[in-house]
Short mmCIF file of C-alpha atoms in Angstrom, two decimals:
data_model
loop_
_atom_site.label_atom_id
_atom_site.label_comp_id
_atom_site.label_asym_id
_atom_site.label_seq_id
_atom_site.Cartn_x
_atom_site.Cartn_y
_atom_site.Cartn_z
CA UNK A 1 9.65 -6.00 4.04
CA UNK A 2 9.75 -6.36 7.91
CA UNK A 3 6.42 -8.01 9.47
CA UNK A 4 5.05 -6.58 12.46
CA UNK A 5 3.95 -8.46 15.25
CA UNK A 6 0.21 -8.72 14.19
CA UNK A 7 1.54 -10.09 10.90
CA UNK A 8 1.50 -6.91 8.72
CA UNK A 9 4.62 -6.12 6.68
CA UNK A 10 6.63 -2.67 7.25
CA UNK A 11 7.31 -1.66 3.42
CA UNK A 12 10.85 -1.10 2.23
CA UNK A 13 11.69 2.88 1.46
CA UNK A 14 11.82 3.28 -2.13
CA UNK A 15 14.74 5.39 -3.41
CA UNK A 16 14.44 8.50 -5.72
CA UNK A 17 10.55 9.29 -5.11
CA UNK A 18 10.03 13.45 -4.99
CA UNK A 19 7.00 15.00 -3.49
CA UNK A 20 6.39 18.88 -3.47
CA UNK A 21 8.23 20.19 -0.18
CA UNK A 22 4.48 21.43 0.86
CA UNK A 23 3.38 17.99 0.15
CA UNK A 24 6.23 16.71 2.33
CA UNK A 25 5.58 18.91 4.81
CA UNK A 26 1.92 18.11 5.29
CA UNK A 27 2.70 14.52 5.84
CA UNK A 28 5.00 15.36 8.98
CA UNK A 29 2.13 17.11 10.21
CA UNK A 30 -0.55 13.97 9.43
CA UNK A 31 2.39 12.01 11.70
CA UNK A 32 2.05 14.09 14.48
CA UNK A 33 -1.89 14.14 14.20
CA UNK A 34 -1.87 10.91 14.43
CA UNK A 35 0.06 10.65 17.64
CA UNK A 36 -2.99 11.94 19.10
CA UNK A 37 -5.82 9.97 17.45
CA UNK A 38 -6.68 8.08 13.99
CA UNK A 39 -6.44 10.52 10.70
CA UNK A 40 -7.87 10.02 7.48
CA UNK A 41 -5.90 11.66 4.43
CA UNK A 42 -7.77 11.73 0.86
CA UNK A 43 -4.87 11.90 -1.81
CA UNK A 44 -6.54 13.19 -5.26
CA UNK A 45 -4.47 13.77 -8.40
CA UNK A 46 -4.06 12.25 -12.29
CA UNK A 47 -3.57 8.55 -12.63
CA UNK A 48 -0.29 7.36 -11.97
CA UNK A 49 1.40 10.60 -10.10
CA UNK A 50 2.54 8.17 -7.14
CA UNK A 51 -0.50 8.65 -4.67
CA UNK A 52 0.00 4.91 -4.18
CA UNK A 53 3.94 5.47 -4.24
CA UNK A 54 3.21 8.07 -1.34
CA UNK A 55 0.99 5.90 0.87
CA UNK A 56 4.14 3.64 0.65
CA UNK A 57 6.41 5.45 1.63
CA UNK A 58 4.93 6.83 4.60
CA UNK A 59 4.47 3.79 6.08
CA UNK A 60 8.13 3.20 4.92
CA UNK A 61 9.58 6.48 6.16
CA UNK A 62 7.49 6.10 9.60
CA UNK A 63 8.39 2.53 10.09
CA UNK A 64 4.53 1.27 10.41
CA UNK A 65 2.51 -1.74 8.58
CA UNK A 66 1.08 -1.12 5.74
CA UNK A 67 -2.66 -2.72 4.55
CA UNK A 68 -3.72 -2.11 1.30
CA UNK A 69 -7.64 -2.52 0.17
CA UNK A 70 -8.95 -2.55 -3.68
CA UNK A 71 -12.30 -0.51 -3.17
CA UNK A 72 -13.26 -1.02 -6.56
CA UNK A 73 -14.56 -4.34 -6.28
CA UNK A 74 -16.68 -4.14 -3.22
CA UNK A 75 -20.68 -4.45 -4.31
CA UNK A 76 -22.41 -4.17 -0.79
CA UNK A 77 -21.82 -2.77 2.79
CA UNK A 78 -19.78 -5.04 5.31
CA UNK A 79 -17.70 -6.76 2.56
CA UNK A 80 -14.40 -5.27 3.57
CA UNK A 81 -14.58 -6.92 6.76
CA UNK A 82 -15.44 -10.55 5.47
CA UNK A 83 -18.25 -13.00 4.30
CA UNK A 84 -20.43 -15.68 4.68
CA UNK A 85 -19.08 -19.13 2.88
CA UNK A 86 -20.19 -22.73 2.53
CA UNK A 87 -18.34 -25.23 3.45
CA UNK A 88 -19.18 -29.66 3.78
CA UNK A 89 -22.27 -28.38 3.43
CA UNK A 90 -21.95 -25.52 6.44
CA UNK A 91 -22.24 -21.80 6.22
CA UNK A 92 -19.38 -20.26 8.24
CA UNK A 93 -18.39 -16.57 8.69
CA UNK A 94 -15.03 -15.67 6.97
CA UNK A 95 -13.31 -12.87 8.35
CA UNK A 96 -10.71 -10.60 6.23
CA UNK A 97 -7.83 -8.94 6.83
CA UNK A 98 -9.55 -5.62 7.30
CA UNK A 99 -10.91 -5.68 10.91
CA UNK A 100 -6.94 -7.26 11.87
CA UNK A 101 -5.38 -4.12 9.98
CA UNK A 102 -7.28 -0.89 11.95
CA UNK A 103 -7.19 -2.64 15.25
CA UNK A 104 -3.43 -2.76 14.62
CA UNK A 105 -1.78 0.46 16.37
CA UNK A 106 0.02 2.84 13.98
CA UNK A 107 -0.78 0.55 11.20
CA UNK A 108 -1.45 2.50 7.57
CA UNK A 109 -4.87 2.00 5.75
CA UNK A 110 -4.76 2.33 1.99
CA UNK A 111 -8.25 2.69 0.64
CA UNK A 112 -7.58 2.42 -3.17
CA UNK A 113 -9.68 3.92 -5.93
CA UNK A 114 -12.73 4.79 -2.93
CA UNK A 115 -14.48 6.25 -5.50
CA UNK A 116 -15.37 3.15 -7.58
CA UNK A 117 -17.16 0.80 -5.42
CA UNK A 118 -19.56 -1.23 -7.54
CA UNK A 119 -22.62 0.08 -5.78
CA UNK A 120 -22.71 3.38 -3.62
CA UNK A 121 -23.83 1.82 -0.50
CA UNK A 122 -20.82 -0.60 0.01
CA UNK A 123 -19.07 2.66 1.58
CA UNK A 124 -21.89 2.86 4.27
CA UNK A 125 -19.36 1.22 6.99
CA UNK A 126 -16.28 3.12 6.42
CA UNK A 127 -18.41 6.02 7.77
CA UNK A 128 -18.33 4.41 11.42
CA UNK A 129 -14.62 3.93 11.59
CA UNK A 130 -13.71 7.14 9.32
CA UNK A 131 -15.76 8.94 12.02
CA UNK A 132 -14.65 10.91 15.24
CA UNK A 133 -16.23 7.28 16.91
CA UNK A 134 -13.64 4.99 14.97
CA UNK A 135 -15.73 2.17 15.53
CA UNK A 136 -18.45 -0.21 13.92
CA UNK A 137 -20.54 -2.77 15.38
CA UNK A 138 -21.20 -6.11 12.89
CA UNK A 139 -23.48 -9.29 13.91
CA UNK A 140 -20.40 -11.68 13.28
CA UNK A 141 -17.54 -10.09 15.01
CA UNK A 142 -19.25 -7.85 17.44
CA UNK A 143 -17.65 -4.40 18.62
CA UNK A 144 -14.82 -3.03 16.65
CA UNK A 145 -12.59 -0.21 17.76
CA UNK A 146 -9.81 1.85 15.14
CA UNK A 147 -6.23 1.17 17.28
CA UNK A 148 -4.70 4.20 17.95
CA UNK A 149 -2.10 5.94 15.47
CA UNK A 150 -4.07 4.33 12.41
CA UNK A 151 -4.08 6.60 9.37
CA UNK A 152 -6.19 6.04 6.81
CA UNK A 153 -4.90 6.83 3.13
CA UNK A 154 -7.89 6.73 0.36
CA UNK A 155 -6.49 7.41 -3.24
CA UNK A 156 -8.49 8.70 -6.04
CA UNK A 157 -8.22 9.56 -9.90
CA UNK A 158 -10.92 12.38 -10.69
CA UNK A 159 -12.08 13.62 -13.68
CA UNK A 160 -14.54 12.26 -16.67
CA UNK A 161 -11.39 10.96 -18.40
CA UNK A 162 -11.52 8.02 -15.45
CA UNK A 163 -14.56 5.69 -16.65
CA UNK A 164 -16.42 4.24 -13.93
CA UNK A 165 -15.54 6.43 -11.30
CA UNK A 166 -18.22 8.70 -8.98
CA UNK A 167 -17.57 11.79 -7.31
CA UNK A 168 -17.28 10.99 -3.87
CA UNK A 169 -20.21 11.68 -1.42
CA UNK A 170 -19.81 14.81 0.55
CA UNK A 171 -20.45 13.70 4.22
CA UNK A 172 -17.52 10.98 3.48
CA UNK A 173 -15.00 13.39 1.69
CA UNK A 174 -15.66 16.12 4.93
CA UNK A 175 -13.96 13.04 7.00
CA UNK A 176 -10.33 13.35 5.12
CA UNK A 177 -7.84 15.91 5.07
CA UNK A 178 -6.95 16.42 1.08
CA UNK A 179 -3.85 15.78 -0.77
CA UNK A 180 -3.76 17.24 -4.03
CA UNK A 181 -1.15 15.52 -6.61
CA UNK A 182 0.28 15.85 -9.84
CA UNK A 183 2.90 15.27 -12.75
CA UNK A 184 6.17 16.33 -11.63
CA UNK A 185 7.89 18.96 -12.99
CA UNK A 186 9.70 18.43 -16.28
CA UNK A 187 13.14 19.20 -14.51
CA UNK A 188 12.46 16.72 -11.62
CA UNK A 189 11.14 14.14 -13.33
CA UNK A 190 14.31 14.01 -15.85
CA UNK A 191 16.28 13.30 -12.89
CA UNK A 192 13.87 10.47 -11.30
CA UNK A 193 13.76 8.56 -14.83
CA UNK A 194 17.80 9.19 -15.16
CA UNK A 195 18.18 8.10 -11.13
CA UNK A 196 15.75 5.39 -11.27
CA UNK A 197 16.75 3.57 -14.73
CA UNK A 198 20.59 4.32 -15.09
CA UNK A 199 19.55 6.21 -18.57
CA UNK A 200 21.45 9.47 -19.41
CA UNK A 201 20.36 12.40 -18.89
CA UNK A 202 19.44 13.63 -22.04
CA UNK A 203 17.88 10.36 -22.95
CA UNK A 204 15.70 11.44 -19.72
CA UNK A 205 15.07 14.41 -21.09
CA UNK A 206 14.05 13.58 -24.51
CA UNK A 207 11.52 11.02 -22.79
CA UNK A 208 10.25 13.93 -20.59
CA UNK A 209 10.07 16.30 -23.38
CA UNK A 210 7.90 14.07 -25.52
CA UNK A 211 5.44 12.99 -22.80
CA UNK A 212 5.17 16.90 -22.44
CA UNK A 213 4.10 17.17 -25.91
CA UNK A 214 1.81 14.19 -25.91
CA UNK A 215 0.50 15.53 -22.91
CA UNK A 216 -0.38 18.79 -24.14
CA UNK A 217 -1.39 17.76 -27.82
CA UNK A 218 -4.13 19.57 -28.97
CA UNK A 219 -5.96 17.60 -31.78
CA UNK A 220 -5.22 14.65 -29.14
CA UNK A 221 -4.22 14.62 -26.00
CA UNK A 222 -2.57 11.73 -24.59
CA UNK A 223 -2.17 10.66 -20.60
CA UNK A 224 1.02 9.52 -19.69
CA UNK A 225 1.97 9.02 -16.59
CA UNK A 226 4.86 9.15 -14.66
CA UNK A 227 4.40 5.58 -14.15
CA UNK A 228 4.24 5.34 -17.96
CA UNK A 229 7.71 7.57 -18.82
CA UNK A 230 9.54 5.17 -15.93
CA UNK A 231 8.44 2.04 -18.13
CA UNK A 232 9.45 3.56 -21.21
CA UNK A 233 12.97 5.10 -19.71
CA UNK A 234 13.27 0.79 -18.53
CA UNK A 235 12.99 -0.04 -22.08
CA UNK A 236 14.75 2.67 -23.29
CA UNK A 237 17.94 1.44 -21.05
CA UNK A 238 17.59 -2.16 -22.62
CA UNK A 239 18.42 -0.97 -25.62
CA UNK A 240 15.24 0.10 -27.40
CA UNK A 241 15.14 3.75 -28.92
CA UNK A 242 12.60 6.75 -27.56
CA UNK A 243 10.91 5.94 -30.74
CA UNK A 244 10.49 2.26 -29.40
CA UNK A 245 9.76 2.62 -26.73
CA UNK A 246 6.86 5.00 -26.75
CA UNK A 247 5.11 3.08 -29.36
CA UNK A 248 5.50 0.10 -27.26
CA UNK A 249 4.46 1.36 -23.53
CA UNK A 250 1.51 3.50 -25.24
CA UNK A 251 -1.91 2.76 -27.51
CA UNK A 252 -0.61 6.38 -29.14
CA UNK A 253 -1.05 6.72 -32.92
CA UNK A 254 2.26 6.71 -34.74
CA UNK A 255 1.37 9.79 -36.77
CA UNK A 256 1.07 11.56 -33.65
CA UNK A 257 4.30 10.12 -32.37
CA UNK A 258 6.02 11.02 -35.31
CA UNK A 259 4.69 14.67 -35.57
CA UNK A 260 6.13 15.03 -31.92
CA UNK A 261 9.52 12.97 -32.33
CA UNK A 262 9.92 15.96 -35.45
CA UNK A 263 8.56 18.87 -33.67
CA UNK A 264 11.18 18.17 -30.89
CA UNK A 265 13.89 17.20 -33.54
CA UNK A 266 14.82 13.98 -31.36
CA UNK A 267 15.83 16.32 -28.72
CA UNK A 268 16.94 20.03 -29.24
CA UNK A 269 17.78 20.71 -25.90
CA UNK A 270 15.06 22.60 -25.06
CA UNK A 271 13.19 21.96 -21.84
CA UNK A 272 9.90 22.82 -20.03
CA UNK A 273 10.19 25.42 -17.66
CA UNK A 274 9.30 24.83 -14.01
CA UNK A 275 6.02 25.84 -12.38
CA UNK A 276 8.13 27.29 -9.55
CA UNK A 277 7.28 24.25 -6.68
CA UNK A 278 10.34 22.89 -5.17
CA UNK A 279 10.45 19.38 -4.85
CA UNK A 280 12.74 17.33 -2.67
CA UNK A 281 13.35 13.12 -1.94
CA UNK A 282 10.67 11.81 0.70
#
């Protein structure tokens, strides 16, 4: 990574990562938006689809710093921006990296999992700097203004599969433009899991074919994510076999495995068809 001169690293590109051309598309437009003022960009979609991958690789592609920030574990308003701690006795004001990172021009914002704060109201002071404003005032540090070109990237898993998770309030999703994700395609994601872990193709395939089936399983439907097929393709090109390495990288029932492994005969040949989106490197 390259560090910027406010001490914020520029993330390294990472090769063979496919986004929907649309998807693509709509980021070259949120990098011209932001050449006029701060945007905010809400990418929604199944767990482990790459929205984190994505944030990445804009900052990557667009050569700006990248500051990521774990939502989940705030519990009360103000605690992005720092705390008050004791020291030799003393009570002293800590500030955190937040307030450095959207002063920084052009810098990238990840806001991850915004919709699991541990209590509602810690989200009250992203409205100020998510706003048109793009700037909150706090007792310790006094004015702060969003530098210009800052995007803001908040990532989110929906659905009632994703324990602890709220739907996020209305007046704070109407700041973001949305970003809607999910699995690749079986065609496309055979090729990242052959590019990215040196396995053969129909090795690939086979892994892509039974995450299909899993996926789809109607006594018992299982998530796997693309994150989840790359691990098992890693294993997969150490050595271990499909069978191995699903049982390994998943808390699936071996009975279900098994029916699948047999229902696909260890790879037929057969493949998914595509939903029709074309997807390209970004």
């Amino acid at each position: 990574m390259a560090e910027t001169e406010h001490g914020l690293e520029i993330p390294q590109r990472e090769e063979h990562f496919f986004l929907p051309q649309d998807i693509i598309d709509n980021l070259g437009r949120i990098e011209a938006l932001s050449q006029r003022h701060p945007v905010n960009v809400l990418a929604a979609g199944r767990q482990g689809c790459g929205k984190s991958t994505m944030v990445r690789q804009f900052a990557a592609r667009n050569h700006r710093p990248l500051a990521a920030f774990q939502i989940g574990v705030l519990s009360e308003p103000g605690q992005l921006f720092g705390e008050h701690r004791l020291k030799d006795g003393e009570t002293y004001y800590q500030q955190f990296l937040f307030p450095q990172a959207i002063q920084t021009p052009g810098c990238v914002i990840h806001l991850e999992e915004i919709n699991r704060p541990e209590h509602p109201k810690a989200l009250n002071m992203l409205f100020s700097v998510l706003s048109q404003d793009r700037q909150v005032w706090t007792d310790e540090l006094g004015l702060i203004k969003v530098a210009p070109g800052v995007v803001f990237f908040a990532t989110l898993n929906e659905g009632e599969e994703f324990v602890g998770t709220e739907m996020l309030d209305a007046a704070l999703r109407d700041r973001f433009y949305v970003t809607l994700m999910d699995y690749l395609t079986p065609q496309v994601e055979t090729n990242v899991l052959h590019l990215k872990t040196g396995i053969s193709p129909a090795d690939a395939q086979t892994i892509v074919n039974v995450a299909g089936q899993l996926r789809k399983n109607a006594q018992e439907p299982v998530t796997v994510s693309t994150r989840h097929t790359l691990m098992i393709a890693e294993m997969v090109a150490v050595g271990a076999t499909v069978k191995e390495a699903f049982a390994e990288s998943l808390q699936v029932s071996r009975d279900i495995l098994e029916s699948v492994l047999l229902s696909l005969h260890l790879q037929t040949g057969a493949t998914e068809k595509s939903n029709g989106s074309r997807y390209n490197a970004y």
